[in-house]
PDB file of C-alpha atoms and ligand atoms in Angstrom:
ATOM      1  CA  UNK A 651      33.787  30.184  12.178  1.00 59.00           C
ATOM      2  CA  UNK A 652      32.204  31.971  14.959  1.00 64.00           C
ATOM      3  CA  UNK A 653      28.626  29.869  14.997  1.00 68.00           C
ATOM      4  CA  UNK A 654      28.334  28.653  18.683  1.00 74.00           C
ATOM      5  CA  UNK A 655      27.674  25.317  19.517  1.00 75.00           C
ATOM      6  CA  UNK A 656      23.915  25.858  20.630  1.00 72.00           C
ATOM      7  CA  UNK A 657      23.283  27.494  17.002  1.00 74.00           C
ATOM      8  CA  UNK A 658      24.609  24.313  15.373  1.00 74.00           C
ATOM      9  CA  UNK A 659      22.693  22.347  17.788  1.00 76.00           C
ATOM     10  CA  UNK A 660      19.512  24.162  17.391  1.00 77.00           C
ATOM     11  CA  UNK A 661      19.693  23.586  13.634  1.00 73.00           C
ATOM     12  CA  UNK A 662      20.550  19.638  13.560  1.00 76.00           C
ATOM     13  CA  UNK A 663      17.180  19.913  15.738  1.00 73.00           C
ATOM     14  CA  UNK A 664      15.029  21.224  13.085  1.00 74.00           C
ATOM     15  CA  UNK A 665      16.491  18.999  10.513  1.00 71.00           C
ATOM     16  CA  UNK A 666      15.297  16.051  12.812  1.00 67.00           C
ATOM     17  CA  UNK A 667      12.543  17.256  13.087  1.00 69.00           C
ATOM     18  CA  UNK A 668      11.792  18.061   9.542  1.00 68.00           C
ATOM     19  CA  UNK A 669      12.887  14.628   8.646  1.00 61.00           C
ATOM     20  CA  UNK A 670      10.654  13.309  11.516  1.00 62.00           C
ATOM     21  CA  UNK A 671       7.571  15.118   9.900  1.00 59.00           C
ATOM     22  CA  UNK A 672       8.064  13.708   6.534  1.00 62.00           C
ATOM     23  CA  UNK A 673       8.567  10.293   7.329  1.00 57.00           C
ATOM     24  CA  UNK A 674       5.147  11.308   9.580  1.00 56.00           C
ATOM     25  CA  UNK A 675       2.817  12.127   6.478  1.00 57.00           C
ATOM     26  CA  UNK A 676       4.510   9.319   4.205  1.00 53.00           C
ATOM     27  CA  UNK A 677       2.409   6.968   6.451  1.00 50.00           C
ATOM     28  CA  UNK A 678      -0.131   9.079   7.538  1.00 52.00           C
ATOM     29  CA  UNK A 679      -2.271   9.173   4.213  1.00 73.00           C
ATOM     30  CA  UNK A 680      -2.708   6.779   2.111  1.00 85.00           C
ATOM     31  CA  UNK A 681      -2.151   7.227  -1.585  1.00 92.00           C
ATOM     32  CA  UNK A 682      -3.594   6.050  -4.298  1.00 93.00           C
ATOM     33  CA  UNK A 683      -1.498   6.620  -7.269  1.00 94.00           C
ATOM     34  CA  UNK A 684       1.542   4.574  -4.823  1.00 96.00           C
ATOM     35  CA  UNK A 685      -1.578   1.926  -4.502  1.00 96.00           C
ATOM     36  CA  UNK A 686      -1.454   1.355  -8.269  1.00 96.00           C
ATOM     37  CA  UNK A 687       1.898   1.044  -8.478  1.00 96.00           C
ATOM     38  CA  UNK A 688       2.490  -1.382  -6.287  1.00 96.00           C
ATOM     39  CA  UNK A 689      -0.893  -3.099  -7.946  1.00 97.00           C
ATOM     40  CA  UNK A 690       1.151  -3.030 -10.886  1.00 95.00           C
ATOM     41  CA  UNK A 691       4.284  -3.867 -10.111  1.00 95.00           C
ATOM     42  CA  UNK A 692       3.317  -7.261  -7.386  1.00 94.00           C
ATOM     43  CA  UNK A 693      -0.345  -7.816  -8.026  1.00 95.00           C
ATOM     44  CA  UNK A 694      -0.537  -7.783 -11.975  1.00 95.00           C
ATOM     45  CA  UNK A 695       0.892 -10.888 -12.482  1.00 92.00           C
ATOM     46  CA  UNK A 696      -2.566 -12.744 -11.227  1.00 94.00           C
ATOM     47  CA  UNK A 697      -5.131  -9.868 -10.419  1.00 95.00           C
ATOM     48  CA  UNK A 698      -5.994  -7.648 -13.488  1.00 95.00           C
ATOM     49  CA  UNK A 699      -5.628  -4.628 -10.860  1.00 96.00           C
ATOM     50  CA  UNK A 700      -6.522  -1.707 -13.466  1.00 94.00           C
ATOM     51  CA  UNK A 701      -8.933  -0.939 -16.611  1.00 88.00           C
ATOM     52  CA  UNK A 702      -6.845  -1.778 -19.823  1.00 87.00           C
ATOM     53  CA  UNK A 703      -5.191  -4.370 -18.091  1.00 89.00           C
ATOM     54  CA  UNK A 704      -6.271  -7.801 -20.394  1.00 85.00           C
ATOM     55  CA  UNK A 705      -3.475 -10.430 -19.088  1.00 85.00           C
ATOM     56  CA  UNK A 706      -3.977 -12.205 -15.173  1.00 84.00           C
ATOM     57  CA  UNK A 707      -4.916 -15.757 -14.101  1.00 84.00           C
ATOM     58  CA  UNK A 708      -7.777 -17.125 -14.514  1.00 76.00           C
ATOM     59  CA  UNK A 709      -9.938 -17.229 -11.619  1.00 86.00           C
ATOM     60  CA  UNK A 710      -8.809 -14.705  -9.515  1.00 93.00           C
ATOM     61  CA  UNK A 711     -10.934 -12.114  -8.683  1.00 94.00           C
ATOM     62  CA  UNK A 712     -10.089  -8.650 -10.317  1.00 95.00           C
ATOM     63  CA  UNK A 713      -9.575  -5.598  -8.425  1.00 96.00           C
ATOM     64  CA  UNK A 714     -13.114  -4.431  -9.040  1.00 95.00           C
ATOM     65  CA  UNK A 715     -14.959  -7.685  -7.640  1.00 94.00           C
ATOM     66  CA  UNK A 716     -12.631  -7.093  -4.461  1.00 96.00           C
ATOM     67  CA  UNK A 717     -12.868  -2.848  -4.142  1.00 95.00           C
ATOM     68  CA  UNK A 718     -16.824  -3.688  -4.492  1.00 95.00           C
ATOM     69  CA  UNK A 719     -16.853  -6.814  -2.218  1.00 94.00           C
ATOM     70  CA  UNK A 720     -18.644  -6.394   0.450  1.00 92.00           C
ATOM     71  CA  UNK A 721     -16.811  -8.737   2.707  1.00 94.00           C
ATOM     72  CA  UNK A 722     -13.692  -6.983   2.135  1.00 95.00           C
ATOM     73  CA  UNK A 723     -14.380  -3.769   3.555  1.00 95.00           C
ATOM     74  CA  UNK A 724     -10.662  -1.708   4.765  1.00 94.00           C
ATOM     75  CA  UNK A 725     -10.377  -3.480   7.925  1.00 95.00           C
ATOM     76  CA  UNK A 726     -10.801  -7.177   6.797  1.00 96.00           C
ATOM     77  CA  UNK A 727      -8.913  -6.214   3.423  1.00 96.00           C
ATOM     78  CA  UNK A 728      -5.543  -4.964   5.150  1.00 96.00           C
ATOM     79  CA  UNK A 729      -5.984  -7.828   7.636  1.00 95.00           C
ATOM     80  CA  UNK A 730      -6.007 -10.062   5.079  1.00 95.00           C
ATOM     81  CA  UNK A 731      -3.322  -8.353   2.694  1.00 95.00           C
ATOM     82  CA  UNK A 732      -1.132  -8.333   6.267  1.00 94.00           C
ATOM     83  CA  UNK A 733      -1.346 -11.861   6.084  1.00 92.00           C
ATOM     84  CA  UNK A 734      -3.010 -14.028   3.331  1.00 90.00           C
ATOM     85  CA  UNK A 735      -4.811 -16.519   4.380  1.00 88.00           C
ATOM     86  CA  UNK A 736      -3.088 -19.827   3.780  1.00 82.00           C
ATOM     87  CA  UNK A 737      -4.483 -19.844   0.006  1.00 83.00           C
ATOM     88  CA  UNK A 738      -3.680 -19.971  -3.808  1.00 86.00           C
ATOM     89  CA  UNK A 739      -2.373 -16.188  -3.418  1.00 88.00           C
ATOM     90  CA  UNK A 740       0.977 -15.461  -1.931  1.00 90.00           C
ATOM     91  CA  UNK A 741       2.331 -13.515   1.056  1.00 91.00           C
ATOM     92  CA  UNK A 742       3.987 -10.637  -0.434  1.00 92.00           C
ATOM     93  CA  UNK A 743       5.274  -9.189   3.193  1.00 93.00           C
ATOM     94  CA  UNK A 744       3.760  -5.989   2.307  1.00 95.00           C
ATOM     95  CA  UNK A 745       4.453  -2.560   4.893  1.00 95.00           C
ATOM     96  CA  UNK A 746       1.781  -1.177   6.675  1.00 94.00           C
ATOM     97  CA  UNK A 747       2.060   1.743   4.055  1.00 95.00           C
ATOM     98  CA  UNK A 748       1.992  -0.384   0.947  1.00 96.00           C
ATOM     99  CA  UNK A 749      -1.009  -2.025   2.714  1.00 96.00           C
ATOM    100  CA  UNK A 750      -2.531   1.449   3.610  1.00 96.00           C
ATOM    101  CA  UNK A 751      -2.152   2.426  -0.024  1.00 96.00           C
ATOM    102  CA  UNK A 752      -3.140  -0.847  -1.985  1.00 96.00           C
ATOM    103  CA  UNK A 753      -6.302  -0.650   0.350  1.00 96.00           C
ATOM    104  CA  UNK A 754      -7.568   2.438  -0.546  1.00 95.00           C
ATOM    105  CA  UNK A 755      -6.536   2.002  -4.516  1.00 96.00           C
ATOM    106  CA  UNK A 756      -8.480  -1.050  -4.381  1.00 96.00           C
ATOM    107  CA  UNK A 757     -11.436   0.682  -2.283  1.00 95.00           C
ATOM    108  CA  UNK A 758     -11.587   3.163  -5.175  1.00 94.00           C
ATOM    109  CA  UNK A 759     -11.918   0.635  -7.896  1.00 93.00           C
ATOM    110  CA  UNK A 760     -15.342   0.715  -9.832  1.00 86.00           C
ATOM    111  CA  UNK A 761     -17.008  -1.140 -12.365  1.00 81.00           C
TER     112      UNK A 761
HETATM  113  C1  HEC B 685       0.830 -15.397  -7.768  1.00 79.50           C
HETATM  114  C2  HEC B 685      -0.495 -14.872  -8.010  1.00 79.50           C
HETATM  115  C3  HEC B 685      -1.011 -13.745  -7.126  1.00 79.50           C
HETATM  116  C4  HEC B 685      -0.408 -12.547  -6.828  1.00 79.50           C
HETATM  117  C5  HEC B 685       0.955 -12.044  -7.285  1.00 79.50           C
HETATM  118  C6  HEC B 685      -1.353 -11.812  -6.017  1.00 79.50           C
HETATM  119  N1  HEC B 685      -2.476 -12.558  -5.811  1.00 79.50           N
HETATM  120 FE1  HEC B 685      -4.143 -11.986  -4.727  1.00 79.50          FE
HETATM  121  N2  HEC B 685      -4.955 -13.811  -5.071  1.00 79.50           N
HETATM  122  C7  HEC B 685      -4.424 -14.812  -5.861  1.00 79.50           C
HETATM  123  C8  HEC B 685      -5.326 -15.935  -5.860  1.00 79.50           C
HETATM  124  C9  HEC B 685      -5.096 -17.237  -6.611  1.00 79.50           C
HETATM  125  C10 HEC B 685      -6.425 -15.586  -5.054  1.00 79.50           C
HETATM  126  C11 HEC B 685      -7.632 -16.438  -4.696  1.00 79.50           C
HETATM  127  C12 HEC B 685      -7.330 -17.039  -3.358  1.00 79.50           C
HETATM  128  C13 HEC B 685      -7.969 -18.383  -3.172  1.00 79.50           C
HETATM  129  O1  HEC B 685      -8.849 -18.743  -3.948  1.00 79.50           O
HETATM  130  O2  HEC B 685      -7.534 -19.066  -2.235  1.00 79.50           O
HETATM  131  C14 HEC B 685      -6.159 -14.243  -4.568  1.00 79.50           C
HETATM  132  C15 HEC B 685      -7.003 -13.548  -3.729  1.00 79.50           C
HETATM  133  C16 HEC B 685      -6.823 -12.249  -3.338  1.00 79.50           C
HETATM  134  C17 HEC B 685      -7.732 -11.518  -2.499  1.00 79.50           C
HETATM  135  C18 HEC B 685      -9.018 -12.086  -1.881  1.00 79.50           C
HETATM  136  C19 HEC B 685     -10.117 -12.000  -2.885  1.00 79.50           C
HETATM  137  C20 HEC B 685     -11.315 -12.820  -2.478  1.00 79.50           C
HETATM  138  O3  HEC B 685     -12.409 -12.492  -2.971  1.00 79.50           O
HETATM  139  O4  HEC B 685     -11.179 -13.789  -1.725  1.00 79.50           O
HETATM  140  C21 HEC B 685      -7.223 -10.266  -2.352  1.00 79.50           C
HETATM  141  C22 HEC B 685      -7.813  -9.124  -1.539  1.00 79.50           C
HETATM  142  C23 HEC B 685      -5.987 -10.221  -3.107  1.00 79.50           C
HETATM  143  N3  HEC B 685      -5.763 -11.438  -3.682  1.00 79.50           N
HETATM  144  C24 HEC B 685      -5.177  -9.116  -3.213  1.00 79.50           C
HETATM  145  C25 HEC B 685      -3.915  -9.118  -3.812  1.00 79.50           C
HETATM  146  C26 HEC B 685      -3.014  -7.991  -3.814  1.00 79.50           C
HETATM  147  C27 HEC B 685      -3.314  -6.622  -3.223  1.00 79.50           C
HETATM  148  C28 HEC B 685      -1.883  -8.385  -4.456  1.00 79.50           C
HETATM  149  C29 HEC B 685      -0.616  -7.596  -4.699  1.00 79.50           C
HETATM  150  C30 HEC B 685       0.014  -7.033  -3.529  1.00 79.50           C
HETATM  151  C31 HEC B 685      -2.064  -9.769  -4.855  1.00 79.50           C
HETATM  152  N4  HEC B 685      -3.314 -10.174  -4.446  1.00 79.50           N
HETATM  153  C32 HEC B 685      -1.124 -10.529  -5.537  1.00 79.50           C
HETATM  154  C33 HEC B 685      -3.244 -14.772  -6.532  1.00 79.50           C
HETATM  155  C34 HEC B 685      -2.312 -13.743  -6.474  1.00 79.50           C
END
């Protein structure tokens, strides 16, 4: 009943600025178990994205060949996963987190 206004005030201010720090680290590092989900969920269909994985289209290169490509190091990999080059694979207007985190589940793909 008695709680001034400033009190009130103050704490709306650290909930902003709570929220503001966790939407902060949600794209600040890039994870890789988010990476394979997405890879599961929108790149499965053609890529085989993750050991175990035995169904994809023929002729597309797995997730492997592309983590250990040297062409597609992180920079030309998100640039091209920002926009696909016009190509066989689609544009799946990806976020620059989804793109942050596909990137580095694909850069951690080995043989
Ligand atoms: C509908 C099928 C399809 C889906 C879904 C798909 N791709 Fe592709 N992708 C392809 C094809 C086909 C190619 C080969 C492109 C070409 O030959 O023009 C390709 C090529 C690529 C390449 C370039 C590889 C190279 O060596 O040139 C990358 C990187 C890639 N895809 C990543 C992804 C990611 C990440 C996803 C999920 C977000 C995804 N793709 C979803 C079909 C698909």
């Amino acid at each position: 009943m008695t709680r001034s206004r400033t009190q009130t005030r103050s704490l709306q201010g650290a909930v902003v600025v709570a929220l503001v720090l966790m939407l902060f680290e949600e794209g600040a590092a890039a994870d890789l178990a988010r990476g394979r989900n997405i890879a599961l969920r929108w790149c499965s269909q053609c890529h085989i994205v993750a050991s175990g994985q035995s169904t994809g289209s023929d002729s597309v290169p797995t997730f492997v060949e592309i983590g250990e490509s040297e062409h597609f190091n992180q920079a030309r990999l998100s640039r091209f996963l920002a926009s696909p080059p016009h190509s066989r694979m689609p544009d799946l207007s990806l976020t620059r987190t989804e793109i942050a985190d596909l990137v580095a589940y694909i850069k951690a793909q080995h043989r």
